[in-house]
Amino acid sequence: GAVVSQHPSRVICKSGTSVKIECRSLDFQATTMFWYRQFPKQSLMLMATSNEGSKATYEQGVEKDKFLINHASLTLSTLTVTSAHPEDSSFYICSARDRRARNWYEQYFGPGTRLTVT
Amino acid sequence: KQEVTQIPAALSVPEGENLVLNCSFTDSAIYNLQWFRQDPGKGLTSLLLIQSSQREQTSGRLNASLDKSSGRSTLYIAASQPGDSATYLCAVQGGSEKLVFGKGTKLTVNP
């Protein structure tokens, strides 16, 4: 149980285009999902927290107009990188919290999406 | 602002060796500390979670300790195997759901 999937696993796009990444909880309902970004040899950094049916909360320094997050259902959150630039190339990982989890701090991570902007 | 540091950044050991990975954090007001494993290009697998009130947790060949007051944690791996090769991440959680990660230690266990 507690499986989180991401699609696509890898994506290459041209500078200036937009790309959408999906995060799905496969066997549980997630009221909260988290989006992280990991640059090479750097730590995972939380970008934003999304709650089903409401606006995402972005971490300081993350442009909300550039990284659009939609959490339209209890099993799906999407991250859209708009007008992508080469510096947006990174590994994007989502995690999800089971609405029925006994412990508030438990998160289940997806396998990640490697974004390369050329 | 919480900062998490992991030492060493990389470690290479022969199979069968016992090893210790280190993690330190600047703000001792944490709720818990977790150790994760990350395989290349893949997501995270939670290995051990230590609550702030606990001193250590064990799972199989893994033992994690926590000294909250000094801001330190160690992950001990006994009798290492090639399959243990991965990047190990340490992360702390305060009163919110936000996880603050270290950069990780890349472990290579040579057969």
PDB file of N, CA, C and O in Angstrom, chain B residues 36-105:
ATOM      1  N   PHE B  36      16.406   8.311   5.006  1.00  0.00           N
ATOM      2  CA  PHE B  36      15.844   7.791   3.769  1.00  0.00           C
ATOM      3  C   PHE B  36      16.958   7.193   2.917  1.00  0.00           C
ATOM      4  O   PHE B  36      18.120   7.569   3.018  1.00  0.00           O
ATOM      5  N   ARG B  37      16.530   6.348   2.027  1.00  0.00           N
ATOM      6  CA  ARG B  37      17.429   5.809   1.006  1.00  0.00           C
ATOM      7  C   ARG B  37      16.906   6.278  -0.344  1.00  0.00           C
ATOM      8  O   ARG B  37      15.699   6.232  -0.602  1.00  0.00           O
ATOM      9  N   GLN B  38      17.837   6.737  -1.194  1.00  0.00           N
ATOM     10  CA  GLN B  38      17.467   7.155  -2.540  1.00  0.00           C
ATOM     11  C   GLN B  38      18.357   6.439  -3.535  1.00  0.00           C
ATOM     12  O   GLN B  38      19.582   6.559  -3.491  1.00  0.00           O
ATOM     13  N   ASP B  39      17.731   5.700  -4.434  1.00  0.00           N
ATOM     14  CA  ASP B  39      18.475   5.041  -5.492  1.00  0.00           C
ATOM     15  C   ASP B  39      18.498   5.959  -6.714  1.00  0.00           C
ATOM     16  O   ASP B  39      17.587   6.775  -6.897  1.00  0.00           O
ATOM     17  N   PRO B  40      19.504   5.822  -7.577  1.00  0.00           N
ATOM     18  CA  PRO B  40      19.683   6.767  -8.692  1.00  0.00           C
ATOM     19  C   PRO B  40      18.413   7.007  -9.487  1.00  0.00           C
ATOM     20  O   PRO B  40      17.792   6.059  -9.979  1.00  0.00           O
ATOM     21  N   GLY B  41      18.028   8.260  -9.612  1.00  0.00           N
ATOM     22  CA  GLY B  41      16.868   8.628 -10.416  1.00  0.00           C
ATOM     23  C   GLY B  41      15.544   8.153  -9.862  1.00  0.00           C
ATOM     24  O   GLY B  41      14.537   8.165 -10.563  1.00  0.00           O
ATOM     25  N   LYS B  42      15.548   7.765  -8.610  1.00  0.00           N
ATOM     26  CA  LYS B  42      14.310   7.232  -8.024  1.00  0.00           C
ATOM     27  C   LYS B  42      13.900   8.029  -6.796  1.00  0.00           C
ATOM     28  O   LYS B  42      14.617   8.883  -6.304  1.00  0.00           O
ATOM     29  N   GLY B  43      12.725   7.714  -6.319  1.00  0.00           N
ATOM     30  CA  GLY B  43      12.198   8.398  -5.155  1.00  0.00           C
ATOM     31  C   GLY B  43      12.855   7.937  -3.874  1.00  0.00           C
ATOM     32  O   GLY B  43      13.899   7.284  -3.875  1.00  0.00           O
ATOM     33  N   LEU B  44      12.235   8.277  -2.775  1.00  0.00           N
ATOM     34  CA  LEU B  44      12.799   8.009  -1.462  1.00  0.00           C
ATOM     35  C   LEU B  44      12.087   6.866  -0.770  1.00  0.00           C
ATOM     36  O   LEU B  44      10.860   6.749  -0.845  1.00  0.00           O
ATOM     37  N   THR B  45      12.881   6.078  -0.075  1.00  0.00           N
ATOM     38  CA  THR B  45      12.345   5.024   0.770  1.00  0.00           C
ATOM     39  C   THR B  45      12.698   5.362   2.205  1.00  0.00           C
ATOM     40  O   THR B  45      13.868   5.548   2.528  1.00  0.00           O
ATOM     41  N   SER B  46      11.692   5.450   3.049  1.00  0.00           N
ATOM     42  CA  SER B  46      11.946   5.739   4.449  1.00  0.00           C
ATOM     43  C   SER B  46      12.545   4.508   5.121  1.00  0.00           C
ATOM     44  O   SER B  46      12.018   3.403   5.009  1.00  0.00           O
ATOM     45  N   LEU B  47      13.672   4.696   5.805  1.00  0.00           N
ATOM     46  CA  LEU B  47      14.351   3.587   6.482  1.00  0.00           C
ATOM     47  C   LEU B  47      14.008   3.555   7.973  1.00  0.00           C
ATOM     48  O   LEU B  47      13.621   2.511   8.501  1.00  0.00           O
ATOM     49  N   LEU B  48      14.197   4.668   8.614  1.00  0.00           N
ATOM     50  CA  LEU B  48      13.985   4.747  10.053  1.00  0.00           C
ATOM     51  C   LEU B  48      13.492   6.139  10.406  1.00  0.00           C
ATOM     52  O   LEU B  48      13.922   7.127   9.807  1.00  0.00           O
ATOM     53  N   LEU B  49      12.611   6.194  11.370  1.00  0.00           N
ATOM     54  CA  LEU B  49      12.119   7.468  11.893  1.00  0.00           C
ATOM     55  C   LEU B  49      12.306   7.464  13.387  1.00  0.00           C
ATOM     56  O   LEU B  49      11.903   6.495  14.065  1.00  0.00           O
ATOM     57  N   ILE B  50      12.929   8.511  13.909  1.00  0.00           N
ATOM     58  CA  ILE B  50      13.153   8.629  15.338  1.00  0.00           C
ATOM     59  C   ILE B  50      12.386   9.839  15.847  1.00  0.00           C
ATOM     60  O   ILE B  50      12.589  10.962  15.377  1.00  0.00           O
ATOM     61  N   GLN B  51      11.513   9.619  16.784  1.00  0.00           N
ATOM     62  CA  GLN B  51      10.819  10.727  17.410  1.00  0.00           C
ATOM     63  C   GLN B  51      11.795  11.490  18.300  1.00  0.00           C
ATOM     64  O   GLN B  51      12.780  10.936  18.775  1.00  0.00           O
ATOM     65  N   SER B  52      11.493  12.760  18.560  1.00  0.00           N
ATOM     66  CA  SER B  52      12.411  13.591  19.335  1.00  0.00           C
ATOM     67  C   SER B  52      12.620  13.060  20.753  1.00  0.00           C
ATOM     68  O   SER B  52      13.646  13.336  21.377  1.00  0.00           O
ATOM     69  N   SER B  53      11.664  12.302  21.245  1.00  0.00           N
ATOM     70  CA  SER B  53      11.765  11.763  22.602  1.00  0.00           C
ATOM     71  C   SER B  53      12.546  10.454  22.657  1.00  0.00           C
ATOM     72  O   SER B  53      12.811   9.923  23.732  1.00  0.00           O
ATOM     73  N   GLN B  54      12.883   9.925  21.479  1.00  0.00           N
ATOM     74  CA  GLN B  54      13.586   8.648  21.417  1.00  0.00           C
ATOM     75  C   GLN B  54      15.088   8.863  21.223  1.00  0.00           C
ATOM     76  O   GLN B  54      15.530   9.912  20.756  1.00  0.00           O
ATOM     77  N   ARG B  55      15.844   7.814  21.550  1.00  0.00           N
ATOM     78  CA  ARG B  55      17.288   7.887  21.403  1.00  0.00           C
ATOM     79  C   ARG B  55      17.762   7.103  20.186  1.00  0.00           C
ATOM     80  O   ARG B  55      18.798   7.421  19.622  1.00  0.00           O
ATOM     81  N   GLU B  56      17.042   6.038  19.853  1.00  0.00           N
ATOM     82  CA  GLU B  56      17.456   5.244  18.716  1.00  0.00           C
ATOM     83  C   GLU B  56      16.327   4.384  18.192  1.00  0.00           C
ATOM     84  O   GLU B  56      15.303   4.178  18.864  1.00  0.00           O
ATOM     85  N   GLN B  57      16.525   3.933  16.962  1.00  0.00           N
ATOM     86  CA  GLN B  57      15.601   3.016  16.323  1.00  0.00           C
ATOM     87  C   GLN B  57      16.423   2.001  15.538  1.00  0.00           C
ATOM     88  O   GLN B  57      17.486   2.328  15.002  1.00  0.00           O
ATOM     89  N   THR B  58      15.894   0.789  15.482  1.00  0.00           N
ATOM     90  CA  THR B  58      16.615  -0.279  14.787  1.00  0.00           C
ATOM     91  C   THR B  58      15.687  -0.976  13.809  1.00  0.00           C
ATOM     92  O   THR B  58      14.501  -1.170  14.094  1.00  0.00           O
ATOM     93  N   SER B  59      16.264  -1.328  12.662  1.00  0.00           N
ATOM     94  CA  SER B  59      15.536  -2.133  11.688  1.00  0.00           C
ATOM     95  C   SER B  59      16.546  -3.012  10.969  1.00  0.00           C
ATOM     96  O   SER B  59      17.348  -2.537  10.168  1.00  0.00           O
ATOM     97  N   GLY B  60      16.529  -4.279  11.301  1.00  0.00           N
ATOM     98  CA  GLY B  60      17.464  -5.206  10.668  1.00  0.00           C
ATOM     99  C   GLY B  60      18.903  -4.822  10.945  1.00  0.00           C
ATOM    100  O   GLY B  60      19.322  -4.708  12.096  1.00  0.00           O
ATOM    101  N   ARG B  61      19.662  -4.597   9.876  1.00  0.00           N
ATOM    102  CA  ARG B  61      21.079  -4.233  10.027  1.00  0.00           C
ATOM    103  C   ARG B  61      21.278  -2.726  10.232  1.00  0.00           C
ATOM    104  O   ARG B  61      22.419  -2.258  10.303  1.00  0.00           O
ATOM    105  N   LEU B  62      20.212  -1.986  10.296  1.00  0.00           N
ATOM    106  CA  LEU B  62      20.296  -0.544  10.442  1.00  0.00           C
ATOM    107  C   LEU B  62      19.958  -0.116  11.862  1.00  0.00           C
ATOM    108  O   LEU B  62      19.018  -0.639  12.459  1.00  0.00           O
ATOM    109  N   ASN B  63      20.744   0.826  12.360  1.00  0.00           N
ATOM    110  CA  ASN B  63      20.464   1.417  13.660  1.00  0.00           C
ATOM    111  C   ASN B  63      20.695   2.916  13.554  1.00  0.00           C
ATOM    112  O   ASN B  63      21.766   3.355  13.127  1.00  0.00           O
ATOM    113  N   ALA B  64      19.705   3.685  13.934  1.00  0.00           N
ATOM    114  CA  ALA B  64      19.839   5.136  13.909  1.00  0.00           C
ATOM    115  C   ALA B  64      19.745   5.664  15.330  1.00  0.00           C
ATOM    116  O   ALA B  64      18.892   5.224  16.107  1.00  0.00           O
ATOM    117  N   SER B  65      20.613   6.594  15.649  1.00  0.00           N
ATOM    118  CA  SER B  65      20.597   7.220  16.967  1.00  0.00           C
ATOM    119  C   SER B  65      20.310   8.702  16.818  1.00  0.00           C
ATOM    120  O   SER B  65      20.533   9.296  15.761  1.00  0.00           O
ATOM    121  N   LEU B  66      19.820   9.271  17.891  1.00  0.00           N
ATOM    122  CA  LEU B  66      19.506  10.703  17.887  1.00  0.00           C
ATOM    123  C   LEU B  66      19.949  11.325  19.195  1.00  0.00           C
ATOM    124  O   LEU B  66      19.579  10.838  20.281  1.00  0.00           O
ATOM    125  N   ASP B  67      20.743  12.393  19.084  1.00  0.00           N
ATOM    126  CA  ASP B  67      21.094  13.218  20.241  1.00  0.00           C
ATOM    127  C   ASP B  67      20.543  14.600  19.930  1.00  0.00           C
ATOM    128  O   ASP B  67      21.211  15.417  19.299  1.00  0.00           O
ATOM    129  N   LYS B  68      19.336  14.832  20.363  1.00  0.00           N
ATOM    130  CA  LYS B  68      18.641  16.057  19.997  1.00  0.00           C
ATOM    131  C   LYS B  68      19.346  17.293  20.527  1.00  0.00           C
ATOM    132  O   LYS B  68      19.474  18.305  19.836  1.00  0.00           O
ATOM    133  N   SER B  69      19.828  17.218  21.744  1.00  0.00           N
ATOM    134  CA  SER B  69      20.422  18.400  22.368  1.00  0.00           C
ATOM    135  C   SER B  69      21.676  18.873  21.643  1.00  0.00           C
ATOM    136  O   SER B  69      21.950  20.077  21.570  1.00  0.00           O
ATOM    137  N   SER B  70      22.423  17.925  21.105  1.00  0.00           N
ATOM    138  CA  SER B  70      23.633  18.303  20.376  1.00  0.00           C
ATOM    139  C   SER B  70      23.378  18.434  18.878  1.00  0.00           C
ATOM    140  O   SER B  70      24.286  18.795  18.121  1.00  0.00           O
ATOM    141  N   GLY B  71      22.172  18.119  18.438  1.00  0.00           N
ATOM    142  CA  GLY B  71      21.831  18.251  17.025  1.00  0.00           C
ATOM    143  C   GLY B  71      22.525  17.241  16.143  1.00  0.00           C
ATOM    144  O   GLY B  71      22.970  17.585  15.041  1.00  0.00           O
ATOM    145  N   ARG B  72      22.576  15.995  16.595  1.00  0.00           N
ATOM    146  CA  ARG B  72      23.282  14.991  15.829  1.00  0.00           C
ATOM    147  C   ARG B  72      22.505  13.687  15.736  1.00  0.00           C
ATOM    148  O   ARG B  72      21.790  13.299  16.661  1.00  0.00           O
ATOM    149  N   SER B  73      22.710  13.015  14.609  1.00  0.00           N
ATOM    150  CA  SER B  73      22.166  11.677  14.431  1.00  0.00           C
ATOM    151  C   SER B  73      23.180  10.858  13.644  1.00  0.00           C
ATOM    152  O   SER B  73      23.948  11.398  12.839  1.00  0.00           O
ATOM    153  N   THR B  74      23.190   9.562  13.915  1.00  0.00           N
ATOM    154  CA  THR B  74      24.036   8.662  13.141  1.00  0.00           C
ATOM    155  C   THR B  74      23.205   7.511  12.629  1.00  0.00           C
ATOM    156  O   THR B  74      22.231   7.094  13.273  1.00  0.00           O
ATOM    157  N   LEU B  75      23.584   7.029  11.470  1.00  0.00           N
ATOM    158  CA  LEU B  75      22.997   5.817  10.907  1.00  0.00           C
ATOM    159  C   LEU B  75      24.105   4.784  10.813  1.00  0.00           C
ATOM    160  O   LEU B  75      25.103   4.993  10.119  1.00  0.00           O
ATOM    161  N   TYR B  76      23.905   3.703  11.531  1.00  0.00           N
ATOM    162  CA  TYR B  76      24.889   2.622  11.565  1.00  0.00           C
ATOM    163  C   TYR B  76      24.380   1.489  10.689  1.00  0.00           C
ATOM    164  O   TYR B  76      23.237   1.050  10.844  1.00  0.00           O
ATOM    165  N   ILE B  77      25.234   1.052   9.762  1.00  0.00           N
ATOM    166  CA  ILE B  77      24.884  -0.075   8.901  1.00  0.00           C
ATOM    167  C   ILE B  77      25.863  -1.203   9.194  1.00  0.00           C
ATOM    168  O   ILE B  77      27.085  -1.042   9.039  1.00  0.00           O
ATOM    169  N   ALA B  78      25.332  -2.319   9.618  1.00  0.00           N
ATOM    170  CA  ALA B  78      26.172  -3.465   9.951  1.00  0.00           C
ATOM    171  C   ALA B  78      26.311  -4.393   8.750  1.00  0.00           C
ATOM    172  O   ALA B  78      25.386  -4.543   7.949  1.00  0.00           O
ATOM    173  N   ALA B  79      27.492  -4.983   8.658  1.00  0.00           N
ATOM    174  CA  ALA B  79      27.758  -6.002   7.630  1.00  0.00           C
ATOM    175  C   ALA B  79      27.253  -5.544   6.264  1.00  0.00           C
ATOM    176  O   ALA B  79      26.367  -6.173   5.662  1.00  0.00           O
ATOM    177  N   SER B  80      27.809  -4.475   5.773  1.00  0.00           N
ATOM    178  CA  SER B  80      27.312  -3.862   4.538  1.00  0.00           C
ATOM    179  C   SER B  80      27.359  -4.832   3.354  1.00  0.00           C
ATOM    180  O   SER B  80      28.223  -5.716   3.268  1.00  0.00           O
ATOM    181  N   GLN B  81      26.406  -4.623   2.446  1.00  0.00           N
ATOM    182  CA  GLN B  81      26.271  -5.455   1.251  1.00  0.00           C
ATOM    183  C   GLN B  81      26.233  -4.564   0.015  1.00  0.00           C
ATOM    184  O   GLN B  81      25.839  -3.399   0.107  1.00  0.00           O
ATOM    185  N   PRO B  82      26.604  -5.098  -1.142  1.00  0.00           N
ATOM    186  CA  PRO B  82      26.539  -4.277  -2.374  1.00  0.00           C
ATOM    187  C   PRO B  82      25.155  -3.667  -2.604  1.00  0.00           C
ATOM    188  O   PRO B  82      25.041  -2.557  -3.122  1.00  0.00           O
ATOM    189  N   GLY B  83      24.124  -4.368  -2.194  1.00  0.00           N
ATOM    190  CA  GLY B  83      22.767  -3.853  -2.343  1.00  0.00           C
ATOM    191  C   GLY B  83      22.458  -2.644  -1.475  1.00  0.00           C
ATOM    192  O   GLY B  83      21.432  -1.987  -1.671  1.00  0.00           O
ATOM    193  N   ASP B  84      23.353  -2.358  -0.548  1.00  0.00           N
ATOM    194  CA  ASP B  84      23.175  -1.157   0.287  1.00  0.00           C
ATOM    195  C   ASP B  84      23.649   0.092  -0.434  1.00  0.00           C
ATOM    196  O   ASP B  84      23.451   1.202   0.054  1.00  0.00           O
ATOM    197  N   SER B  85      24.298  -0.068  -1.567  1.00  0.00           N
ATOM    198  CA  SER B  85      24.800   1.085  -2.320  1.00  0.00           C
ATOM    199  C   SER B  85      23.639   1.975  -2.745  1.00  0.00           C
ATOM    200  O   SER B  85      22.708   1.536  -3.421  1.00  0.00           O
ATOM    201  N   ALA B  86      23.690   3.220  -2.322  1.00  0.00           N
ATOM    202  CA  ALA B  86      22.625   4.188  -2.585  1.00  0.00           C
ATOM    203  C   ALA B  86      23.045   5.503  -1.940  1.00  0.00           C
ATOM    204  O   ALA B  86      24.107   5.594  -1.318  1.00  0.00           O
ATOM    205  N   THR B  87      22.204   6.501  -2.087  1.00  0.00           N
ATOM    206  CA  THR B  87      22.412   7.748  -1.359  1.00  0.00           C
ATOM    207  C   THR B  87      21.488   7.759  -0.151  1.00  0.00           C
ATOM    208  O   THR B  87      20.299   7.466  -0.272  1.00  0.00           O
ATOM    209  N   TYR B  88      22.044   8.078   0.985  1.00  0.00           N
ATOM    210  CA  TYR B  88      21.280   8.094   2.237  1.00  0.00           C
ATOM    211  C   TYR B  88      21.039   9.543   2.649  1.00  0.00           C
ATOM    212  O   TYR B  88      21.976  10.328   2.777  1.00  0.00           O
ATOM    213  N   LEU B  89      19.779   9.848   2.842  1.00  0.00           N
ATOM    214  CA  LEU B  89      19.377  11.198   3.188  1.00  0.00           C
ATOM    215  C   LEU B  89      18.856  11.254   4.610  1.00  0.00           C
ATOM    216  O   LEU B  89      18.137  10.364   5.061  1.00  0.00           O
ATOM    217  N   CYS B  90      19.235  12.316   5.277  1.00  0.00           N
ATOM    218  CA  CYS B  90      18.744  12.598   6.618  1.00  0.00           C
ATOM    219  C   CYS B  90      17.792  13.791   6.503  1.00  0.00           C
ATOM    220  O   CYS B  90      18.070  14.744   5.747  1.00  0.00           O
ATOM    221  N   ALA B  91      16.674  13.742   7.203  1.00  0.00           N
ATOM    222  CA  ALA B  91      15.717  14.849   7.150  1.00  0.00           C
ATOM    223  C   ALA B  91      15.104  15.054   8.520  1.00  0.00           C
ATOM    224  O   ALA B  91      14.827  14.094   9.240  1.00  0.00           O
ATOM    225  N   VAL B  92      14.878  16.308   8.878  1.00  0.00           N
ATOM    226  CA  VAL B  92      14.248  16.620  10.156  1.00  0.00           C
ATOM    227  C   VAL B  92      12.917  17.315   9.897  1.00  0.00           C
ATOM    228  O   VAL B  92      12.714  17.965   8.874  1.00  0.00           O
ATOM    229  N   GLN B  93      12.054  17.147  10.849  1.00  0.00           N
ATOM    230  CA  GLN B  93      10.731  17.730  10.771  1.00  0.00           C
ATOM    231  C   GLN B  93      10.453  18.478  12.056  1.00  0.00           C
ATOM    232  O   GLN B  93      10.657  17.944  13.149  1.00  0.00           O
ATOM    233  N   GLY B  94      10.026  19.750  11.912  1.00  0.00           N
ATOM    234  CA  GLY B  94       9.669  20.520  13.082  1.00  0.00           C
ATOM    235  C   GLY B  94       8.205  20.300  13.396  1.00  0.00           C
ATOM    236  O   GLY B  94       7.673  19.232  13.235  1.00  0.00           O
ATOM    237  N   GLY B  95       7.524  21.337  13.822  1.00  0.00           N
ATOM    238  CA  GLY B  95       6.121  21.188  14.166  1.00  0.00           C
ATOM    239  C   GLY B  95       5.197  21.113  12.968  1.00  0.00           C
ATOM    240  O   GLY B  95       4.032  20.768  13.109  1.00  0.00           O
ATOM    241  N   SER B  96       5.717  21.398  11.784  1.00  0.00           N
ATOM    242  CA  SER B  96       4.890  21.327  10.579  1.00  0.00           C
ATOM    243  C   SER B  96       5.259  20.081   9.794  1.00  0.00           C
ATOM    244  O   SER B  96       6.133  19.323  10.185  1.00  0.00           O
ATOM    245  N   GLU B  97       4.577  19.880   8.675  1.00  0.00           N
ATOM    246  CA  GLU B  97       4.868  18.708   7.841  1.00  0.00           C
ATOM    247  C   GLU B  97       6.125  18.883   7.002  1.00  0.00           C
ATOM    248  O   GLU B  97       6.572  17.944   6.362  1.00  0.00           O
ATOM    249  N   LYS B  98       6.697  20.058   7.003  1.00  0.00           N
ATOM    250  CA  LYS B  98       7.845  20.338   6.149  1.00  0.00           C
ATOM    251  C   LYS B  98       9.052  19.525   6.572  1.00  0.00           C
ATOM    252  O   LYS B  98       9.451  19.523   7.743  1.00  0.00           O
ATOM    253  N   LEU B  99       9.654  18.841   5.612  1.00  0.00           N
ATOM    254  CA  LEU B  99      10.881  18.083   5.835  1.00  0.00           C
ATOM    255  C   LEU B  99      12.057  18.907   5.331  1.00  0.00           C
ATOM    256  O   LEU B  99      12.035  19.431   4.229  1.00  0.00           O
ATOM    257  N   VAL B 100      13.099  19.007   6.151  1.00  0.00           N
ATOM    258  CA  VAL B 100      14.330  19.688   5.746  1.00  0.00           C
ATOM    259  C   VAL B 100      15.400  18.622   5.590  1.00  0.00           C
ATOM    260  O   VAL B 100      15.731  17.925   6.552  1.00  0.00           O
ATOM    261  N   PHE B 101      15.929  18.518   4.397  1.00  0.00           N
ATOM    262  CA  PHE B 101      16.855  17.446   4.054  1.00  0.00           C
ATOM    263  C   PHE B 101      18.302  17.913   4.053  1.00  0.00           C
ATOM    264  O   PHE B 101      18.613  19.074   3.782  1.00  0.00           O
ATOM    265  N   GLY B 102      19.208  16.966   4.309  1.00  0.00           N
ATOM    266  CA  GLY B 102      20.612  17.163   4.046  1.00  0.00           C
ATOM    267  C   GLY B 102      20.893  16.808   2.600  1.00  0.00           C
ATOM    268  O   GLY B 102      20.015  16.349   1.870  1.00  0.00           O
ATOM    269  N   LYS B 103      22.155  17.009   2.185  1.00  0.00           N
ATOM    270  CA  LYS B 103      22.526  16.728   0.803  1.00  0.00           C
ATOM    271  C   LYS B 103      22.749  15.241   0.545  1.00  0.00           C
ATOM    272  O   LYS B 103      22.835  14.812  -0.601  1.00  0.00           O
ATOM    273  N   GLY B 104      22.872  14.493   1.612  1.00  0.00           N
ATOM    274  CA  GLY B 104      23.009  13.065   1.449  1.00  0.00           C
ATOM    275  C   GLY B 104      24.439  12.563   1.494  1.00  0.00           C
ATOM    276  O   GLY B 104      25.399  13.329   1.302  1.00  0.00           O
ATOM    277  N   THR B 105      24.575  11.278   1.763  1.00  0.00           N
ATOM    278  CA  THR B 105      25.855  10.575   1.685  1.00  0.00           C
ATOM    279  C   THR B 105      25.697   9.481   0.646  1.00  0.00           C
ATOM    280  O   THR B 105      24.818   8.625   0.770  1.00  0.00           O
TER     281      THR B 105
END
